[in-house]
Short mmCIF file of C-alpha atoms in Angstrom, two decimals:
data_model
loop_
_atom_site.label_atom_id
_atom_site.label_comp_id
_atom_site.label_asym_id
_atom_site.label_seq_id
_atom_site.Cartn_x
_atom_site.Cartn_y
_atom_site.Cartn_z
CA UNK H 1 14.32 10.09 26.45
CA UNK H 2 15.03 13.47 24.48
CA UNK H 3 11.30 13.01 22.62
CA UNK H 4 9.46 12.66 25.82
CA UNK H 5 11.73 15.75 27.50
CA UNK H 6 11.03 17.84 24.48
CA UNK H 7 7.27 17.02 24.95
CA UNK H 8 7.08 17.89 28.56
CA UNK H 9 8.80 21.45 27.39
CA UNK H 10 6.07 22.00 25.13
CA UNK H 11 3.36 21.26 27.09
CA UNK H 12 5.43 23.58 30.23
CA UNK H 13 5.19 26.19 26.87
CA UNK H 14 2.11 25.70 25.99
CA UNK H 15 0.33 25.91 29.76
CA UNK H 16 2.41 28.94 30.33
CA UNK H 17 0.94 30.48 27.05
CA UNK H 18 -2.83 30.40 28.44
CA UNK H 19 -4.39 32.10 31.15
CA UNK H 20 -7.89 32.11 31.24
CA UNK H 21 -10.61 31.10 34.01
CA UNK H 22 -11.32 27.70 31.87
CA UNK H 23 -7.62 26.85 31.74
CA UNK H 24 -6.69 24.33 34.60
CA UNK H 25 -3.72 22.50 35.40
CA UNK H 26 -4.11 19.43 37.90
CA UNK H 27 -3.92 18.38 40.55
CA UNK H 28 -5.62 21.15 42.25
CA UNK H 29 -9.35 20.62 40.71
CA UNK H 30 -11.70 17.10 39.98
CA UNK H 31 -12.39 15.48 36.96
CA UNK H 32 -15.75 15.67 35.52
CA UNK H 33 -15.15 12.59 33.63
CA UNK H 34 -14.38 10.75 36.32
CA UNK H 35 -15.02 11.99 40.31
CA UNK H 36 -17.91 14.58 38.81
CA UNK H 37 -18.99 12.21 35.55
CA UNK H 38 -21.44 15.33 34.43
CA UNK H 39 -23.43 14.60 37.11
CA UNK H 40 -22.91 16.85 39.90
CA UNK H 41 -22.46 20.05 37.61
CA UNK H 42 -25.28 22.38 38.85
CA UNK H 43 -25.89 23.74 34.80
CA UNK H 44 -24.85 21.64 31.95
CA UNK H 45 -25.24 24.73 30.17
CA UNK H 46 -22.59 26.19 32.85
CA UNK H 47 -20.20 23.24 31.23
CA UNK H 48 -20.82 23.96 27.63
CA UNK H 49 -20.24 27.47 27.24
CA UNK H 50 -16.88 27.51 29.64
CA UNK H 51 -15.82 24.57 27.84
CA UNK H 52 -16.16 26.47 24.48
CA UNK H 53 -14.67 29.78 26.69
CA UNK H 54 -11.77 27.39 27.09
CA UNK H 55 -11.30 25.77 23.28
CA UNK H 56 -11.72 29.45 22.31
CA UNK H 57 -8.72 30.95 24.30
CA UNK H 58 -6.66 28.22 23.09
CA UNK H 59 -7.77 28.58 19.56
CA UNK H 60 -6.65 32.49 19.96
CA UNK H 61 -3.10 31.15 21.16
CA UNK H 62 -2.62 29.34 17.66
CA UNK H 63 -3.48 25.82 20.28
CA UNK H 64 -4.65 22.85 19.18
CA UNK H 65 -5.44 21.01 21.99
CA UNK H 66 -6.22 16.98 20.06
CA UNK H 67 -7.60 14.94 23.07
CA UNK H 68 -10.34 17.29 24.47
CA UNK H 69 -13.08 14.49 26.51
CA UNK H 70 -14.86 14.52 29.84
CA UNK H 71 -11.69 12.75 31.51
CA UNK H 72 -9.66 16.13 30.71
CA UNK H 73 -12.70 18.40 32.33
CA UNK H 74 -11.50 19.90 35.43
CA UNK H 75 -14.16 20.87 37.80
CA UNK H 76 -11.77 23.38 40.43
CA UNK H 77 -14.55 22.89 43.83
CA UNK H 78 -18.11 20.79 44.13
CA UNK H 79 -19.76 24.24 45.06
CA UNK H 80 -22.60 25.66 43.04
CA UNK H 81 -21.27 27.54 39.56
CA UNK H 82 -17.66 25.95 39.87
CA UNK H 83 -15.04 27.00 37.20
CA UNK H 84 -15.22 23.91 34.46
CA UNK H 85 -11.59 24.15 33.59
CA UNK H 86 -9.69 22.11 30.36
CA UNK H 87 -6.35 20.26 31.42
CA UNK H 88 -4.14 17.95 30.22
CA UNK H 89 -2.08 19.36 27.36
CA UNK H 90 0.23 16.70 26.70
CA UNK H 91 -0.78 15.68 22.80
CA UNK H 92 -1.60 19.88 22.55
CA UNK H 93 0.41 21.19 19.74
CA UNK H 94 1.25 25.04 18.43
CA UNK H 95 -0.13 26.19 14.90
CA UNK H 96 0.24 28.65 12.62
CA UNK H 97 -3.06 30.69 12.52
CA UNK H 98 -5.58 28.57 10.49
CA UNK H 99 -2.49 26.08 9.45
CA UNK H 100 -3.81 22.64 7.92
CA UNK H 101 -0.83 20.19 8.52
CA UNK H 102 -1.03 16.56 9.07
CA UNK H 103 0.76 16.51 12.59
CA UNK H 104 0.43 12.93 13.50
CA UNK H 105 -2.36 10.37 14.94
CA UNK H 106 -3.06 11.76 17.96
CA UNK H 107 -5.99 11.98 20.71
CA UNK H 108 -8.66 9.44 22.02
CA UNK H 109 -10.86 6.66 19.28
CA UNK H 110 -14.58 8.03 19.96
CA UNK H 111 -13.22 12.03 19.74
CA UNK H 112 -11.50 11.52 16.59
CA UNK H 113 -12.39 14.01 13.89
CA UNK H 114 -12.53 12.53 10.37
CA UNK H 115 -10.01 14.07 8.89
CA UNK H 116 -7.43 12.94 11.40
CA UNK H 117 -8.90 9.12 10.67
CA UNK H 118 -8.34 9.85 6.82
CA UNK H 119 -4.29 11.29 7.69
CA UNK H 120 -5.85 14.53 6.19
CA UNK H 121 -3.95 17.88 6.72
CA UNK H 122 -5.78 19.38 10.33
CA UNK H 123 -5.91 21.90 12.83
CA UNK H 124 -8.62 24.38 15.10
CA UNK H 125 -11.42 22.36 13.94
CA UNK H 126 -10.68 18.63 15.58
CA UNK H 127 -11.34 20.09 18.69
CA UNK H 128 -14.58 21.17 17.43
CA UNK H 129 -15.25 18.29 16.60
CA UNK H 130 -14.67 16.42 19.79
CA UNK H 131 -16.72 19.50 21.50
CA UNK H 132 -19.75 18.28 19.39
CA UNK H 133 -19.19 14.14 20.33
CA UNK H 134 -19.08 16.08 24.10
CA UNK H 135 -22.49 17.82 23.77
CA UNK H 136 -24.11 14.77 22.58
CA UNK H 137 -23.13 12.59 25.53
CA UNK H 138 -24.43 15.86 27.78
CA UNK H 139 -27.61 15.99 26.09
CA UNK H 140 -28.77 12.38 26.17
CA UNK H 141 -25.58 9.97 27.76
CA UNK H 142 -24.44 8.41 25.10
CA UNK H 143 -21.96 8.85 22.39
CA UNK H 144 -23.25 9.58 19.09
CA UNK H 145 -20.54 7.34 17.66
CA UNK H 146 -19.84 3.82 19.14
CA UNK H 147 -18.84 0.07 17.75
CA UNK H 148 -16.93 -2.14 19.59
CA UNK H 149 -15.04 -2.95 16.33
CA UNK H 150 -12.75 -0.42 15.85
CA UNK H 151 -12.51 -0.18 12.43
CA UNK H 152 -16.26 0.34 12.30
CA UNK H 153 -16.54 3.57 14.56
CA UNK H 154 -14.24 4.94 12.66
CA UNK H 155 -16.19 3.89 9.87
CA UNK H 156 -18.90 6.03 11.12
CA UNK H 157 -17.01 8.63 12.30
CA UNK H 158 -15.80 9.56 8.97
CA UNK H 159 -19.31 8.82 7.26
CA UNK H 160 -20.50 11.41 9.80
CA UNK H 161 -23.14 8.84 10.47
CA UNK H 162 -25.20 9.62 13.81
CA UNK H 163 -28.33 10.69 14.32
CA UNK H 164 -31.03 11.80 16.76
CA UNK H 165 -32.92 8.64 17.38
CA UNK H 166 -36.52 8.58 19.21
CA UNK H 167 -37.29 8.76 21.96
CA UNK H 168 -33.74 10.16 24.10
CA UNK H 169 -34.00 13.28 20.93
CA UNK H 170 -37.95 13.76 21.03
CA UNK H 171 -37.93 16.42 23.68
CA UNK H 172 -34.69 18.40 22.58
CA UNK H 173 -34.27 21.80 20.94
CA UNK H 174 -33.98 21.93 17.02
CA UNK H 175 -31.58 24.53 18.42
CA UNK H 176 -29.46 21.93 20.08
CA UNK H 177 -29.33 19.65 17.50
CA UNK H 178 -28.89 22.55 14.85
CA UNK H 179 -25.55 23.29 16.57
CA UNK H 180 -24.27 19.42 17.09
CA UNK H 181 -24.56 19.50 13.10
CA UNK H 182 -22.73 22.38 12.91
CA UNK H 183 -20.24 20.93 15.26
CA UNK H 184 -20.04 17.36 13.40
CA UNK H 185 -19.46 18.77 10.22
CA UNK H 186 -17.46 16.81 7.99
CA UNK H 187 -15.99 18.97 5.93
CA UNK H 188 -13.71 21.08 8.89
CA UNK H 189 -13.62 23.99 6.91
CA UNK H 190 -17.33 24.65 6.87
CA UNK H 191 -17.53 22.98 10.92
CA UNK H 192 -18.51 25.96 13.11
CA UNK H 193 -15.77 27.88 15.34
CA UNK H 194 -15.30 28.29 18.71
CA UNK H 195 -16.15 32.13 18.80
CA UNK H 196 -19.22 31.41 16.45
CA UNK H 197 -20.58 28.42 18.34
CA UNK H 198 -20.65 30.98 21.56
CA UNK H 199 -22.70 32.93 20.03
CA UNK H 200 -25.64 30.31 18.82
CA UNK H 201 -28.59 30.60 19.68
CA UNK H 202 -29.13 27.34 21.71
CA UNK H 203 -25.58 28.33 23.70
CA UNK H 204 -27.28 31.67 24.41
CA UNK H 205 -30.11 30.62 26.16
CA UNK H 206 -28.48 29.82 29.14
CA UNK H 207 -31.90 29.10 31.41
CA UNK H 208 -33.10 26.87 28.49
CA UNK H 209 -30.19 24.65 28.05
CA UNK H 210 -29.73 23.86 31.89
CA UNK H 211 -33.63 22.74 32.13
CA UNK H 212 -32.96 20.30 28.91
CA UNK H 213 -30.03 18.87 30.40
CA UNK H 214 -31.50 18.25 33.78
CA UNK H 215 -34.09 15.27 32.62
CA UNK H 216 -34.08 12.33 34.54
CA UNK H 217 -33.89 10.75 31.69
CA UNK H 218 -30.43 11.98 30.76
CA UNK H 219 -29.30 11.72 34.45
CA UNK H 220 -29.94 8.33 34.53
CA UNK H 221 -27.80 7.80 30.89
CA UNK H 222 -25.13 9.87 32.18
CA UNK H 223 -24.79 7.42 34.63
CA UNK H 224 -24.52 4.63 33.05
CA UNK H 225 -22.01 5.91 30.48
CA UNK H 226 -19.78 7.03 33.21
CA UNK H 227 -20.07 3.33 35.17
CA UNK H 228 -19.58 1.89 31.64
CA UNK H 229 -16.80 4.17 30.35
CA UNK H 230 -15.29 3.58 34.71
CA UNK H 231 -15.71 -0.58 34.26
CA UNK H 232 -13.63 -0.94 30.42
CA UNK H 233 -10.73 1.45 32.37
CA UNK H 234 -10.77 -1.27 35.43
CA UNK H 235 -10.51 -3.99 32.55
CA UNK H 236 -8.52 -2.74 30.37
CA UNK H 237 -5.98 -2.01 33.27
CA UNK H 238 -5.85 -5.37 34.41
CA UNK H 239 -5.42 -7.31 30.88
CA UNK H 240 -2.56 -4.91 30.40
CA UNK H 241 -1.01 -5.97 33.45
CA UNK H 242 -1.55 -9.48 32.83
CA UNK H 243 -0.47 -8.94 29.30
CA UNK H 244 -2.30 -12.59 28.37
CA UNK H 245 -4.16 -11.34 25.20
CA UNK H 246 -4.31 -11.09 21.07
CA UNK H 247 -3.72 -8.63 19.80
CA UNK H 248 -6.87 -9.85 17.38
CA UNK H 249 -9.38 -9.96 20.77
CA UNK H 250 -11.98 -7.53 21.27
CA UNK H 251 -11.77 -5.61 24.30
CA UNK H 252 -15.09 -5.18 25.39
CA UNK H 253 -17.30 -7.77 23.62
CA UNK H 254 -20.16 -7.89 25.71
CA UNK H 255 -19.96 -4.57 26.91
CA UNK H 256 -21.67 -1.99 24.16
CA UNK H 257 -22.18 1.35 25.56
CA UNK H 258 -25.43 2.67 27.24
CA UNK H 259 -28.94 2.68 26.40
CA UNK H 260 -31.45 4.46 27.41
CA UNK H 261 -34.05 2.15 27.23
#
């Protein structure tokens, strides 16, 4: 159709817009979210700041990208200190500077930023937003917002209710948390940026933030969110195909998401 033709053009724009080490465009590198699942990285700290490397040279190119989450991670080899690269452009859109517009539902339920769930006007900060759901699941393996009603994550997500429950938090960095905050701001014109979050403190200390993230702890969370996150795709996939389900049904009843306990 003319609508999906159009997008492809703008995402061909858009992709020919950025060049930057922390830009990637498949099918030449691996998923984190999937084939590397955060665990293989050799620095989580590594992932964090080229992730934010990436979100800022976009942000500089008036790009919103709206769907930024570990399945659009690129790592480009499984060597030691590979390039984590951001892909998949297709709901990115093109802004005016620091333009608040409301340009349409758009990106994936557990990213969302609240003002997108309230049809507020948006922009720059949603990805933000989703950068500070990202360090969560890095720091401990699970999301800091999850329901498997609907409705109620986004509930939460626009109540801004999470928190740093004992004991996954006990051992992390007031410095870490201090910047998820910042990240998971409500109000998106007080969240922090992409050039100022690269410049924390906690995102500074490079040898610090790789020994928090390598616990065993979180290893063994990361896994299970990954298996979790792998085993709803497999179902989902399959009731689609059958197509022999309400619209009403939950999903994922049983499922839940990880716990570290």
């Amino acid at each position: 159709s003319l609508s999906d033709h159009q997008k492809l053009e703008r995402e061909a724009r858009i992709c020919r817009l950025l060049k930057h080490p922390n830009i990637g465009k498949p099918p030449w590198a691996q998923r984190v979210g999937e084939s590397m699942c955060f665990l293989e990285i050799p620095s989580k700290g590594h992932c964090i700041h080229q992730i934010l490397e990436s979100v800022n040279h976009i942000h500089q190119h008036d790009i919103v990208h709206r769907d930024l989450k570990p399945e659009n991670l690129l790592l480009a080899s499984k060597c030691k200190g590979a390039a984590v690269k951001l892909a998949d452009f297709g709901l990115a859109i093109e802004v005016q500077g620091e333009q608040q517009a409301w340009f349409g539902f758009a990106g994936t339920p557990g990213y969302l930023s609240p003002e997108v769930l309230r049809k507020d006007p948006y922009g720059k900060p949603v990805d933000i937003w989703a950068c500070g759901v990202i360090l969560y699941i890095l720091l401990v393996g699970y999301p800091p917002f999850w329901d498997e009603d609907q409705h109620k994550l986004y509930q939460q997500i626009k109540a801004g209710a999470y928190d740093f429950p004992s004991p996954e938090w006990d051992t992390v960095t007031p410095e870490a948390k201090n910047l998820i905050n910042q990240m998971l701001t409500i109000n998106p014109a007080k969240r922090i940026t992409a050039d100022q979050a690269l410049k924390h403190p906690w995102v500074c200390q490079r040898s610090t933030v790789a020994s928090m993230m390598h616990r065993q702890e979180t290893v063994e969370c990361l896994r299970k969110f990954n298996a979790r996150r792998k085993l709803k795709g497999a179902i989902l996939t399959t009731m689609l195909v059958s197509r022999n389900f309400s619209g009403k049904f939950s999903l994922f009843p049983s499922l839940g998401f990880v716990s570290c306990e």
